[in-house]
XYZ file of C-alpha atoms in Angstrom:
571
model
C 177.924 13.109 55.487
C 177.308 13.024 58.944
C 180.215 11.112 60.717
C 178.336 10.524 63.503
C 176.237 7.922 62.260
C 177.249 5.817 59.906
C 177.568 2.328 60.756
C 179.289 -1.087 59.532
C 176.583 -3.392 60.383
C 174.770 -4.978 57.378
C 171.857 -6.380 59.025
C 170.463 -7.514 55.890
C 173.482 -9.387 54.663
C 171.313 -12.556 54.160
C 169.151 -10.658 51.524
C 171.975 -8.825 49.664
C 174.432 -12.164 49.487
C 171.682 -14.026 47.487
C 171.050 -11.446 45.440
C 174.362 -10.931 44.664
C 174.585 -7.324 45.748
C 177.664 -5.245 47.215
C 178.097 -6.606 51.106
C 179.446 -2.756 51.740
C 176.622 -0.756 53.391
C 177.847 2.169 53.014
C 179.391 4.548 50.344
C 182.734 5.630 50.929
C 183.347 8.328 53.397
C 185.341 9.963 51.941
C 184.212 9.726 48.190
C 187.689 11.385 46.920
C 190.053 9.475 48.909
C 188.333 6.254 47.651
C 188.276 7.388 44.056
C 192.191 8.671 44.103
C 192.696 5.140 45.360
C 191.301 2.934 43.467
C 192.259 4.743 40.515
C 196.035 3.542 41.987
C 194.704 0.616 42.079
C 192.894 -0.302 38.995
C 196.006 0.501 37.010
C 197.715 -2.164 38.746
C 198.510 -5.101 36.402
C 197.624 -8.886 37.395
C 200.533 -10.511 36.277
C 199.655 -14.224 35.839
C 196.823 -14.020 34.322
C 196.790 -14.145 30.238
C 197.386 -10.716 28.579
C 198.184 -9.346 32.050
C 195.033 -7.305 32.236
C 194.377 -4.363 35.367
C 192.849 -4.858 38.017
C 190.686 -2.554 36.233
C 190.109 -4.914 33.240
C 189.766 -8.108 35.534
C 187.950 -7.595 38.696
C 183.823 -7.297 39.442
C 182.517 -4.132 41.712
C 182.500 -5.984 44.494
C 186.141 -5.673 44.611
C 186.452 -2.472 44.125
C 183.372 -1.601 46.761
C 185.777 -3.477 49.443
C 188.447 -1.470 48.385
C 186.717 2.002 48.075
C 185.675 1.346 51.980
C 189.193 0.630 52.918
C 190.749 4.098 51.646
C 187.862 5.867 51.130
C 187.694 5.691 55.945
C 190.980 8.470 55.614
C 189.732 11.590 56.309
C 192.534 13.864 54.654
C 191.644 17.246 57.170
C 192.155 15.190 60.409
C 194.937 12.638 59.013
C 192.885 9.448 60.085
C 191.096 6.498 58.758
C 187.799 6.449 60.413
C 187.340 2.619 59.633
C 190.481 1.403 60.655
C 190.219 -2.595 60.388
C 188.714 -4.680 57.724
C 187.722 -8.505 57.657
C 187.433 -10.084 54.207
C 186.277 -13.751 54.225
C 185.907 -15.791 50.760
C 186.447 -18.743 49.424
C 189.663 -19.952 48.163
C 190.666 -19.258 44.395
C 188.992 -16.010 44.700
C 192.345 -14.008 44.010
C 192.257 -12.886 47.716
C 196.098 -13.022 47.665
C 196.521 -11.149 44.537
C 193.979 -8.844 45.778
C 195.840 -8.849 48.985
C 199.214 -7.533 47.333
C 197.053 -4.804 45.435
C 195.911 -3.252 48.439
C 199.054 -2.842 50.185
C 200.740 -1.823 46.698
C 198.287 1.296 46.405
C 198.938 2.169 50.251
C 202.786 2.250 49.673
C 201.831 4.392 46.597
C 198.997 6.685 48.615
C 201.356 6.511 51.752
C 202.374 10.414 52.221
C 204.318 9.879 55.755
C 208.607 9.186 54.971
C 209.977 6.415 55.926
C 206.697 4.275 56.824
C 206.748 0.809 57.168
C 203.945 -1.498 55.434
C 203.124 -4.689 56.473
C 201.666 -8.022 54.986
C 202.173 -10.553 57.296
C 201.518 -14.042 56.410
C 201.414 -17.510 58.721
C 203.830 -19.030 56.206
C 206.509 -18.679 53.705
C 204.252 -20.026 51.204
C 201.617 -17.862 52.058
C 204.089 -14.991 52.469
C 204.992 -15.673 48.500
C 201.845 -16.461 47.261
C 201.222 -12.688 48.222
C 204.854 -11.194 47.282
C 204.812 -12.756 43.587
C 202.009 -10.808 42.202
C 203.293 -7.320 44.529
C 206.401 -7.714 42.838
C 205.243 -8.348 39.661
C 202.949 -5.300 39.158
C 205.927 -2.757 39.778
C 208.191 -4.872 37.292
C 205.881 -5.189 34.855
C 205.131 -1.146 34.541
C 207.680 1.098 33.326
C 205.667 4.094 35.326
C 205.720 2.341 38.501
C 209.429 1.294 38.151
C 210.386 4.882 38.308
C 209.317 5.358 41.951
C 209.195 1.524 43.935
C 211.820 -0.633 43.585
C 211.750 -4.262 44.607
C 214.117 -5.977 46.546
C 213.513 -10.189 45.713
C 216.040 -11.442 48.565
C 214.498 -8.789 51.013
C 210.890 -9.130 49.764
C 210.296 -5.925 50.461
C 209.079 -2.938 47.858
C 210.397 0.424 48.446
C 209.221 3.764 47.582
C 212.291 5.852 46.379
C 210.294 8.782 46.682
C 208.930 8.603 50.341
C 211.489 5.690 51.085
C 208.368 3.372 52.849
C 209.060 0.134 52.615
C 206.482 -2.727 52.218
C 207.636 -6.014 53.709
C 206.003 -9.241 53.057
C 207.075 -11.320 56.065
C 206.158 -15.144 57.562
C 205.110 -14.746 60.879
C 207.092 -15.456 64.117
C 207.621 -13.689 67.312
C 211.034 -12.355 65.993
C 209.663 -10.573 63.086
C 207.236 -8.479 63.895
C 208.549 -7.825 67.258
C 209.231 -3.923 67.236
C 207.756 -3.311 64.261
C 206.021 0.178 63.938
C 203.725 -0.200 60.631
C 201.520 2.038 59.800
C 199.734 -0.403 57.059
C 198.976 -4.036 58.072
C 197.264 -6.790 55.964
C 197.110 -10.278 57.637
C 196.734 -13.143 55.284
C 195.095 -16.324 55.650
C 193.786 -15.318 59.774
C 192.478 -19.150 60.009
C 195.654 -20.501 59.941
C 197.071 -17.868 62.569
C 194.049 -19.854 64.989
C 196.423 -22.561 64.920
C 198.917 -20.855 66.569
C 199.724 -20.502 69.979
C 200.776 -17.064 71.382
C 198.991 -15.555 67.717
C 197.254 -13.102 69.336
C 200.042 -12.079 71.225
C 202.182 -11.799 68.139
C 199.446 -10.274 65.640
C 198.620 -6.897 68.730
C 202.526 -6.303 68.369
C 202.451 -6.137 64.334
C 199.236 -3.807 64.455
C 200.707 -1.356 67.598
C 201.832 0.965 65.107
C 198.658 1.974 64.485
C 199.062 3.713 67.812
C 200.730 6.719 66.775
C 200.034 6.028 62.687
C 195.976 6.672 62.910
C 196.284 7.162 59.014
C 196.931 3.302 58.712
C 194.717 0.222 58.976
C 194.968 -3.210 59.277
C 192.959 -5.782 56.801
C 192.741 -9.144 57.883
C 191.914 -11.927 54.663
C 191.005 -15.653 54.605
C 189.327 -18.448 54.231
C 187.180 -20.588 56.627
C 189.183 -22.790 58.419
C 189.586 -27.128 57.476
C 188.772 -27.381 61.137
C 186.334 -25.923 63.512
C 187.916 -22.274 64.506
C 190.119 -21.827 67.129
C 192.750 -19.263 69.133
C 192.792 -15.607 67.347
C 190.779 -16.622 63.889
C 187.433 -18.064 66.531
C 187.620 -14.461 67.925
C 187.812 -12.213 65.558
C 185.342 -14.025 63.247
C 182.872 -13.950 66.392
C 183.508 -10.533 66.827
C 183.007 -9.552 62.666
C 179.867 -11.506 62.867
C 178.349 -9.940 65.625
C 179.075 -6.326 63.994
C 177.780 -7.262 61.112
C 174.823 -8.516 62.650
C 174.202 -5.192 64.895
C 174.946 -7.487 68.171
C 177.696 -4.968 68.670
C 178.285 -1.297 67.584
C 181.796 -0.856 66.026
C 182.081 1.698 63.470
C 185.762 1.497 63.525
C 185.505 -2.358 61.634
C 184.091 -3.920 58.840
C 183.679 -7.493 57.781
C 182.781 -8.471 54.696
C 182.095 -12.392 54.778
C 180.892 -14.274 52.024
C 179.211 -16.998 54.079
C 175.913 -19.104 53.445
C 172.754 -17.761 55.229
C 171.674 -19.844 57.954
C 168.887 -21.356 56.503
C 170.887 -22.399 53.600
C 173.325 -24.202 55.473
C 170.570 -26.229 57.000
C 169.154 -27.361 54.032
C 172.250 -28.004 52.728
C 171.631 -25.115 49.443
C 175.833 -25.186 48.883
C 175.870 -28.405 47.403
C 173.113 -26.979 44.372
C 175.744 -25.236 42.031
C 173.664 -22.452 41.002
C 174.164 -21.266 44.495
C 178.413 -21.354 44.290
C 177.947 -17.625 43.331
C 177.228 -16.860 47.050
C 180.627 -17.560 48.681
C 182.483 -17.063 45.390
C 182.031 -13.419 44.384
C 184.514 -14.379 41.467
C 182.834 -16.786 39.649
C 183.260 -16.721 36.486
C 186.720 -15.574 36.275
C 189.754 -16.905 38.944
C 186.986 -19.286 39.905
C 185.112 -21.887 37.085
C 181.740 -23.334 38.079
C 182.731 -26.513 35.643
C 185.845 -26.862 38.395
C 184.028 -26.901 41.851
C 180.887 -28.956 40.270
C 183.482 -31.885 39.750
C 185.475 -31.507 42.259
C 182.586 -31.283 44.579
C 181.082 -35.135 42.491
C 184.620 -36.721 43.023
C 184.643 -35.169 46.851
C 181.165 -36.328 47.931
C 181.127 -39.821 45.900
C 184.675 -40.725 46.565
C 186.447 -39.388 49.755
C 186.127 -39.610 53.239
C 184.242 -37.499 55.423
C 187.345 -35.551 56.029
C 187.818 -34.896 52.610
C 184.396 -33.611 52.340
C 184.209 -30.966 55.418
C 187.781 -29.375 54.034
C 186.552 -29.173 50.593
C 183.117 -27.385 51.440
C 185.239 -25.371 54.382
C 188.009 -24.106 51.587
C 185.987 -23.360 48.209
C 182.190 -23.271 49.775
C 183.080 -21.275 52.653
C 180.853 -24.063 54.828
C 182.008 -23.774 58.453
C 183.290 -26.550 60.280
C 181.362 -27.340 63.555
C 183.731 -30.949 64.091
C 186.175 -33.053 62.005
C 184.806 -36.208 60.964
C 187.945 -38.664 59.892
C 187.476 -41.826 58.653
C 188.361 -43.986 61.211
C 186.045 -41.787 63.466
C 183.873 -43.052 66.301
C 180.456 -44.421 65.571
C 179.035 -41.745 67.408
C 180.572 -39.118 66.048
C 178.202 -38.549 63.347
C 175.361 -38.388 65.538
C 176.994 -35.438 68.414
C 175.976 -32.548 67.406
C 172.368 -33.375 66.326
C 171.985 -34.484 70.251
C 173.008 -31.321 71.312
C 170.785 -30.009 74.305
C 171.567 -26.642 75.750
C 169.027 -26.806 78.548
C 171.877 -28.148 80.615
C 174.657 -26.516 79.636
C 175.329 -25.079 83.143
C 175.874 -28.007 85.943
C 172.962 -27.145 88.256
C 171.032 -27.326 85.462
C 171.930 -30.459 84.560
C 171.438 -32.189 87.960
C 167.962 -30.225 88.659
C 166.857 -32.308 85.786
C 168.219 -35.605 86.876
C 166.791 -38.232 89.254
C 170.076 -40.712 89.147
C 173.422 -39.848 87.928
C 176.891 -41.790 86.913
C 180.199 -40.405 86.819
C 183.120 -41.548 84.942
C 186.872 -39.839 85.610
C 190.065 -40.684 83.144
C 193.085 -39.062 82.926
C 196.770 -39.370 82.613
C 200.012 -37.959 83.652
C 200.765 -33.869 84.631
C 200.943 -33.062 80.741
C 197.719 -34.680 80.379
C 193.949 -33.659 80.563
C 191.869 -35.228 83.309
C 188.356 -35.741 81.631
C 185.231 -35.744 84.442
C 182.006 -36.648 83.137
C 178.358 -37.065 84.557
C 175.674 -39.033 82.968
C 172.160 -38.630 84.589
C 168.899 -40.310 84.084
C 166.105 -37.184 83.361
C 163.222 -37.116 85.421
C 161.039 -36.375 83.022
C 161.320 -35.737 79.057
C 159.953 -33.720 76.129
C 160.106 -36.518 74.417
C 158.637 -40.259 74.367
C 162.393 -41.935 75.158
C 163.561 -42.002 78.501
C 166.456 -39.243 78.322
C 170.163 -39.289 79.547
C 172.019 -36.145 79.648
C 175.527 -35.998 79.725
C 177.150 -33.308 81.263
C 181.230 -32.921 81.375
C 184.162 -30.606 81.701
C 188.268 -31.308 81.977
C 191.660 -30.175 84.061
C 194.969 -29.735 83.360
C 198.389 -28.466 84.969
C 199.613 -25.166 83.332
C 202.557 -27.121 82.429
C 200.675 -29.278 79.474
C 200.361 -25.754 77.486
C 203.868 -25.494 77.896
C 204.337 -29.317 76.449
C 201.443 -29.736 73.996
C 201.658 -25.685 72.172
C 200.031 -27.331 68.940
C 196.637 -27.629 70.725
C 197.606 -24.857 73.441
C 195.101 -22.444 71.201
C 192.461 -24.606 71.660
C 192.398 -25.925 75.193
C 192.948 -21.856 76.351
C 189.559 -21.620 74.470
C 187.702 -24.188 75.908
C 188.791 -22.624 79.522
C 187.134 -19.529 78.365
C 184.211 -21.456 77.665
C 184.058 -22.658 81.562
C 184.763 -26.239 80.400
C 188.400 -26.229 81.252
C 190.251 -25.600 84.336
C 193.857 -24.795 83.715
C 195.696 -25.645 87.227
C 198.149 -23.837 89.295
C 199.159 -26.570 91.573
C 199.335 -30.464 90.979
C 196.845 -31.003 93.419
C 194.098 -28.321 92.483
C 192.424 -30.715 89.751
C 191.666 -33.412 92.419
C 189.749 -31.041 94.543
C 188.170 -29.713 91.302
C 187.053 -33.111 90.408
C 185.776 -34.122 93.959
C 184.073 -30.776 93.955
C 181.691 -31.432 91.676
C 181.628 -35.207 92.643
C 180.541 -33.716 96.130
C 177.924 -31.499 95.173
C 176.203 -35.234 93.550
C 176.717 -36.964 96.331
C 175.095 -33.714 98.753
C 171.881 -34.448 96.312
C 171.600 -38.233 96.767
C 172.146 -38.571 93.139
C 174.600 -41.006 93.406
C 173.510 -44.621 93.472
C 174.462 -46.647 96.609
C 177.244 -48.405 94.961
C 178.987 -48.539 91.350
C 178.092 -44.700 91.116
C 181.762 -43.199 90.277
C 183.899 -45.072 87.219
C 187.613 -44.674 87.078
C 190.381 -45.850 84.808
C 191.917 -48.451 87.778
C 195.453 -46.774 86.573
C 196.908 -43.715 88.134
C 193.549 -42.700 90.732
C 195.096 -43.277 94.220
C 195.101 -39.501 94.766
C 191.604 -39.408 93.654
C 189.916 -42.162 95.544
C 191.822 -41.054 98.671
C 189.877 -37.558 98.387
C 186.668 -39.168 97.521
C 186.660 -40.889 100.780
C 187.694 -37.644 102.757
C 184.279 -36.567 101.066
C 182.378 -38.987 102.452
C 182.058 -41.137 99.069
C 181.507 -44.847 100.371
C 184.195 -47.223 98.828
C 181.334 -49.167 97.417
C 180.260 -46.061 95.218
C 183.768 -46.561 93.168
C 184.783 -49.218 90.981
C 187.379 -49.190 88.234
C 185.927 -49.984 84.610
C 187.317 -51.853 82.524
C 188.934 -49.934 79.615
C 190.354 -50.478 75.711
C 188.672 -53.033 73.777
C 186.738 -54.074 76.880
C 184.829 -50.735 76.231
C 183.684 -52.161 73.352
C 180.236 -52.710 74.144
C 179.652 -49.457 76.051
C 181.062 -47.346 72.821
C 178.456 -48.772 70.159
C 175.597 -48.768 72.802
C 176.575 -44.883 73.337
C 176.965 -44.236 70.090
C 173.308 -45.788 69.072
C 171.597 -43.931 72.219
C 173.048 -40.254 70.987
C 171.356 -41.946 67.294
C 168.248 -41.570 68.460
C 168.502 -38.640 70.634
C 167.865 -40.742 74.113
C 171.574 -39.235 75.248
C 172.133 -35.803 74.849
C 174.688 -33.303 75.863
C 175.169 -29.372 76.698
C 176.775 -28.756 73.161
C 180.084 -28.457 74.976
C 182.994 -27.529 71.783
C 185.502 -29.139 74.270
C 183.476 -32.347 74.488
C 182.646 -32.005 70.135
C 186.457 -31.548 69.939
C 186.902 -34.978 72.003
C 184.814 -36.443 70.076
C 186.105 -35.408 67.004
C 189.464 -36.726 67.582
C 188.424 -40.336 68.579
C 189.496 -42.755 65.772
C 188.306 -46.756 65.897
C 190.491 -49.299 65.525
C 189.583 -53.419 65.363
C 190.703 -55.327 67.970
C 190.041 -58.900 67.322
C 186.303 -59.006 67.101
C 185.986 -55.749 69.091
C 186.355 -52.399 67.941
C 188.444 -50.009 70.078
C 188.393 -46.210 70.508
C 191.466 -44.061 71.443
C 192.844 -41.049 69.995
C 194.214 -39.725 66.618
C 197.405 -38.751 67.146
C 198.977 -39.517 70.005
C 200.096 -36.604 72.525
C 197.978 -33.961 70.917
C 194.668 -35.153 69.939
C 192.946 -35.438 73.516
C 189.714 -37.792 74.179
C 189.886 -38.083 77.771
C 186.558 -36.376 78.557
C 184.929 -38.763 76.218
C 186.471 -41.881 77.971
C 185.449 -40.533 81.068
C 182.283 -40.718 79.654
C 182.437 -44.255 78.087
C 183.031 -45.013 82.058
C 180.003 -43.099 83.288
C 177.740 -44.367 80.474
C 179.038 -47.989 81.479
C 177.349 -47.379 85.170
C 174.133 -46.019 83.813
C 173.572 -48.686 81.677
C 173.288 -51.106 84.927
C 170.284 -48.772 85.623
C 171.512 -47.540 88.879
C 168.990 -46.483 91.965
C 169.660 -43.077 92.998
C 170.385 -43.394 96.755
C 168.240 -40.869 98.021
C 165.311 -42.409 96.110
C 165.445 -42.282 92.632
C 163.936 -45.134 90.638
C 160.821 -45.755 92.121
C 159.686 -42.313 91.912
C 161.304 -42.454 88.279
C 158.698 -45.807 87.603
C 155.892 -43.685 88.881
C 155.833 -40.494 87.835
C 153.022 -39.887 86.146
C 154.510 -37.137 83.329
C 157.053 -39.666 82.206
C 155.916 -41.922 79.287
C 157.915 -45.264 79.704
């Protein structure tokens, strides 16, 4: 074989997933490496299930295909694995765990260097001995195996008497991986290291012994996420995705991810059961079609929405794009369909506007401080008079510091450009009256009730507005809680039928997504899910700008008249 060439992408995934056909595209490189191994690994015995059958006896090829890649990269001349990191995504109750503890099992068996240290490294204790259980079990439940590992319970750790390796099955935290030197890493359940903040961090120091170990690998299994991905797990299954998909070439990884085919997930194909198969490569045996055909019936007939998305998420393997709670906005079920990415980027956004609205809310230093623009288009591709909605968000460096459970996630919306994470207390004024600024330079604005502020806490705001030239007129505090009322349900029927749409911003779907309503008398009032971690400013900031466009504002350098009578625009 010519080493040279071979790649990991599987460009024709799509096909082979429906088919049901190996999502490997490649023999193993080494053909006697993989065969040594798995026949280590086939003679390993599955515990808990009945008559405690091999993996041999139990599992379907495409088990041992993933497998045969893994050990079958180690080139035994050279004293390297030319593949050395593996993604496996499945659904749940597809013995990934028990599969998990297999794989490192056979590497502390296959494992030739003394005194090695093997990894699995899970986000949980749980987790950590949902894995461990079955390990332990298949060395004390084989008299041949018990004469060269021995298992330590307290310790959960596996040692090879002969080479004296260890394998440790570990929760994560900063303290125990830090110094580690493992040659052999498997990362369990990635999805729910997205949750964590500093994961990244943490997971580069358990894999550095690959370094000077270029035998080893590291194998990274999960599940898809119960909300949309974030931190460590959004970026590596990005990255898997595009390798797969020959957007990148990386013949040192390979994904394997049992996911629906996009045009399958549009016509919503995972909820016909003769297509479970396709994310559940173990139907049949750890997973029962009778099972996930009524508990998909109870989940879509009697839950909430919530309920729903984590259920399709865990055992269909249907990404999450937003988390839609019960108590959810109005509008939330109509955001992403009003996506628009024409205007993603601001100038694009105000090249296509004739009038636009802004709304500001924010609150204290550990806060976010939501900006948002709504503009009336100048003319639309459709027969509705348009408003896009443009908006992006500050806060201090501190808040990460304060609010680490959705650190993760606002350090990924500042990648996308949609956060600014500030130095200095003052820095997210200017940035605000920035791009306030470059509206008013436009004659966008209208000549009064243009910008829309929570009245609370904007005295350092307004002052720089008017040091930019923004006439006091122009700003005017709105009215917020259940006096929002109105503005909420008229927003949330205007992104209905598409006549408001927005960039596709995830920091804005994330907003949104965490907006619960509550009844307030006989009005219904928005605010936020949890309080101090589930953010929504950006969306009230919004709610404020929306308010302003909906007194259908005159731009001041011109703006409705030419909007009457242009002649593209069908009124």
């Amino acid at each position: 074989m010519s080493f040279q060439n071979w790649k990991t992408s599987c460009p024709d995934w799509e096909q082979r997933i429906v088919a049901g056909e190996s999502l490997v595209p490649f023999p193993p490189l080494f053909p006697e490496e993989a065969e040594a191994s798995l026949c280590v690994f086939k003679s390993l015995r599955v515990a808990d299930v009945p008559g405690m059958p091999t993996f041999g006896e139990c599992c379907d090829q495409w088990v041992f295909d993933f497998v045969g890649a893994i050990f079958g990269a180690y080139d035994g001349n050279t004293q390297r694995s030319l593949i050395n990191e593996f993604l496996l995504l499945i659904s749940k109750k597809n013995a990934k765990s028990t599969i998990a503890a297999g794989i490192m099992v056979t590497a502390l068996i296959r494992n030739d260097r003394f005194e090695n240290e093997l990894l699995l490294l899970a986000p949980t204790i749980e987790v950590a001995n949902n894995s461990f259980k079955p390990a332990a079990a298949m060395v004390k439940y084989d008299e041949d195996l018990k004469q060269i590992l021995h298992v330590y319970d307290h310790k959960r750790t596996i040692r090879n008497l002969k080479t004296g390796a260890e394998l440790k099955i570990v929760a994560s935290d900063k303290d125990t991986v830090s110094g580690k030197k493992a040659g052999f890493v498997l990362v369990d359940e990635l999805w729910l290291f997205g949750k964590k903040n500093g994961a990244a961090a943490m997971l580069q120091e358990a894999t550095g012994g690959l370094v000077s170990r270029p035998e080893g690998f590291v194998v990274y299994l999960t599940t898809h996420s119960d909300e949309p991905p974030a931190g460590v797990w959004k970026s590596k299954l990005e990255y898997y995705r595009d390798v797969r998909d020959c957007k990148i070439h990386d013949p040192e990884r390979l994904g394997v991810l049992y996911e629906f085919p996009e045009v399958m997930l549009k016509n919503k194909d995972y909820l016909k059961s003769e297509n479970f198969y396709i994310t559940n490569p173990n139907l049949g045996r750890s997973v029962r079609r009778s099972w996930l055909e009524s508990k998909l019936r109870e989940t879509m007939d009697g839950t909430g929405e919530e309920d729903k998305q984590s259920f399709l998420a865990k055992h269909l393997n249907v990404p999450i794009g937003m988390n839609l709670r019960r108590d959810r906005w109005a509008g939330a079920d109509y955001w992403q369909a009003a996506e628009f990415t024409a205007i993603r980027e601001f100038e694009e956004f105000l090249d296509r506007c004739e009038v636009v609205t802004a709304g500001v809310d924010g609150g204290g230093l550990d806060d976010l401080l939501g900006l948002c623009f709504i503009g009336r288009e100048k003319e639309s591709e459709t027969d509705k008079s348009r408003w896009l909605l443009w908006a992006c968000a500050c806060c201090h460096k501190d808040a990460l510091d304060k609010r680490k459970q959705i650190a993760t996630v606002l350090r990924d919306f500042q990648k996308d450009g949609d956060l600014f994470v500030c130095e200095n207390v003052a820095d997210d004024t200017l940035i605000v009256a920035d791009y306030i600024e470059q509206v008013l330079d436009r004659g966008l604005f209208p000549k009064e009730n243009a910008i829309g502020l929570d009245p609370v806490g904007v005295a350092t705001i307004i002052d720089e507005l008017i040091e930019r030239e923004v006439k006091p007129e122009q700003i005017v505090g709105v009215p917020q809680g259940y006096k929002l009322s109105g503005v909420t349900k008229g927003m949330a029927r205007k992104l209905a039928d598409k006549s408001l749409v927005h960039g596709g911003s995830r920091m804005m779907a994330w907003c949104v997504s965490n907006a619960k309503t509550e009844r307030r008398g006989n009005a219904d009032y928005v605010t936020k899910q949890a309080a101090g971690s589930m953010k929504i400013d950006p969306l009230t900031a919004a709610f404020n700008a929306f308010d302003l466009m909906s007194r259908h504002p005159e731009a001041e350098g011109g703006g409705l008249d030419d909007f009457l009578n242009n002649p593209v625009m069908v009124i």
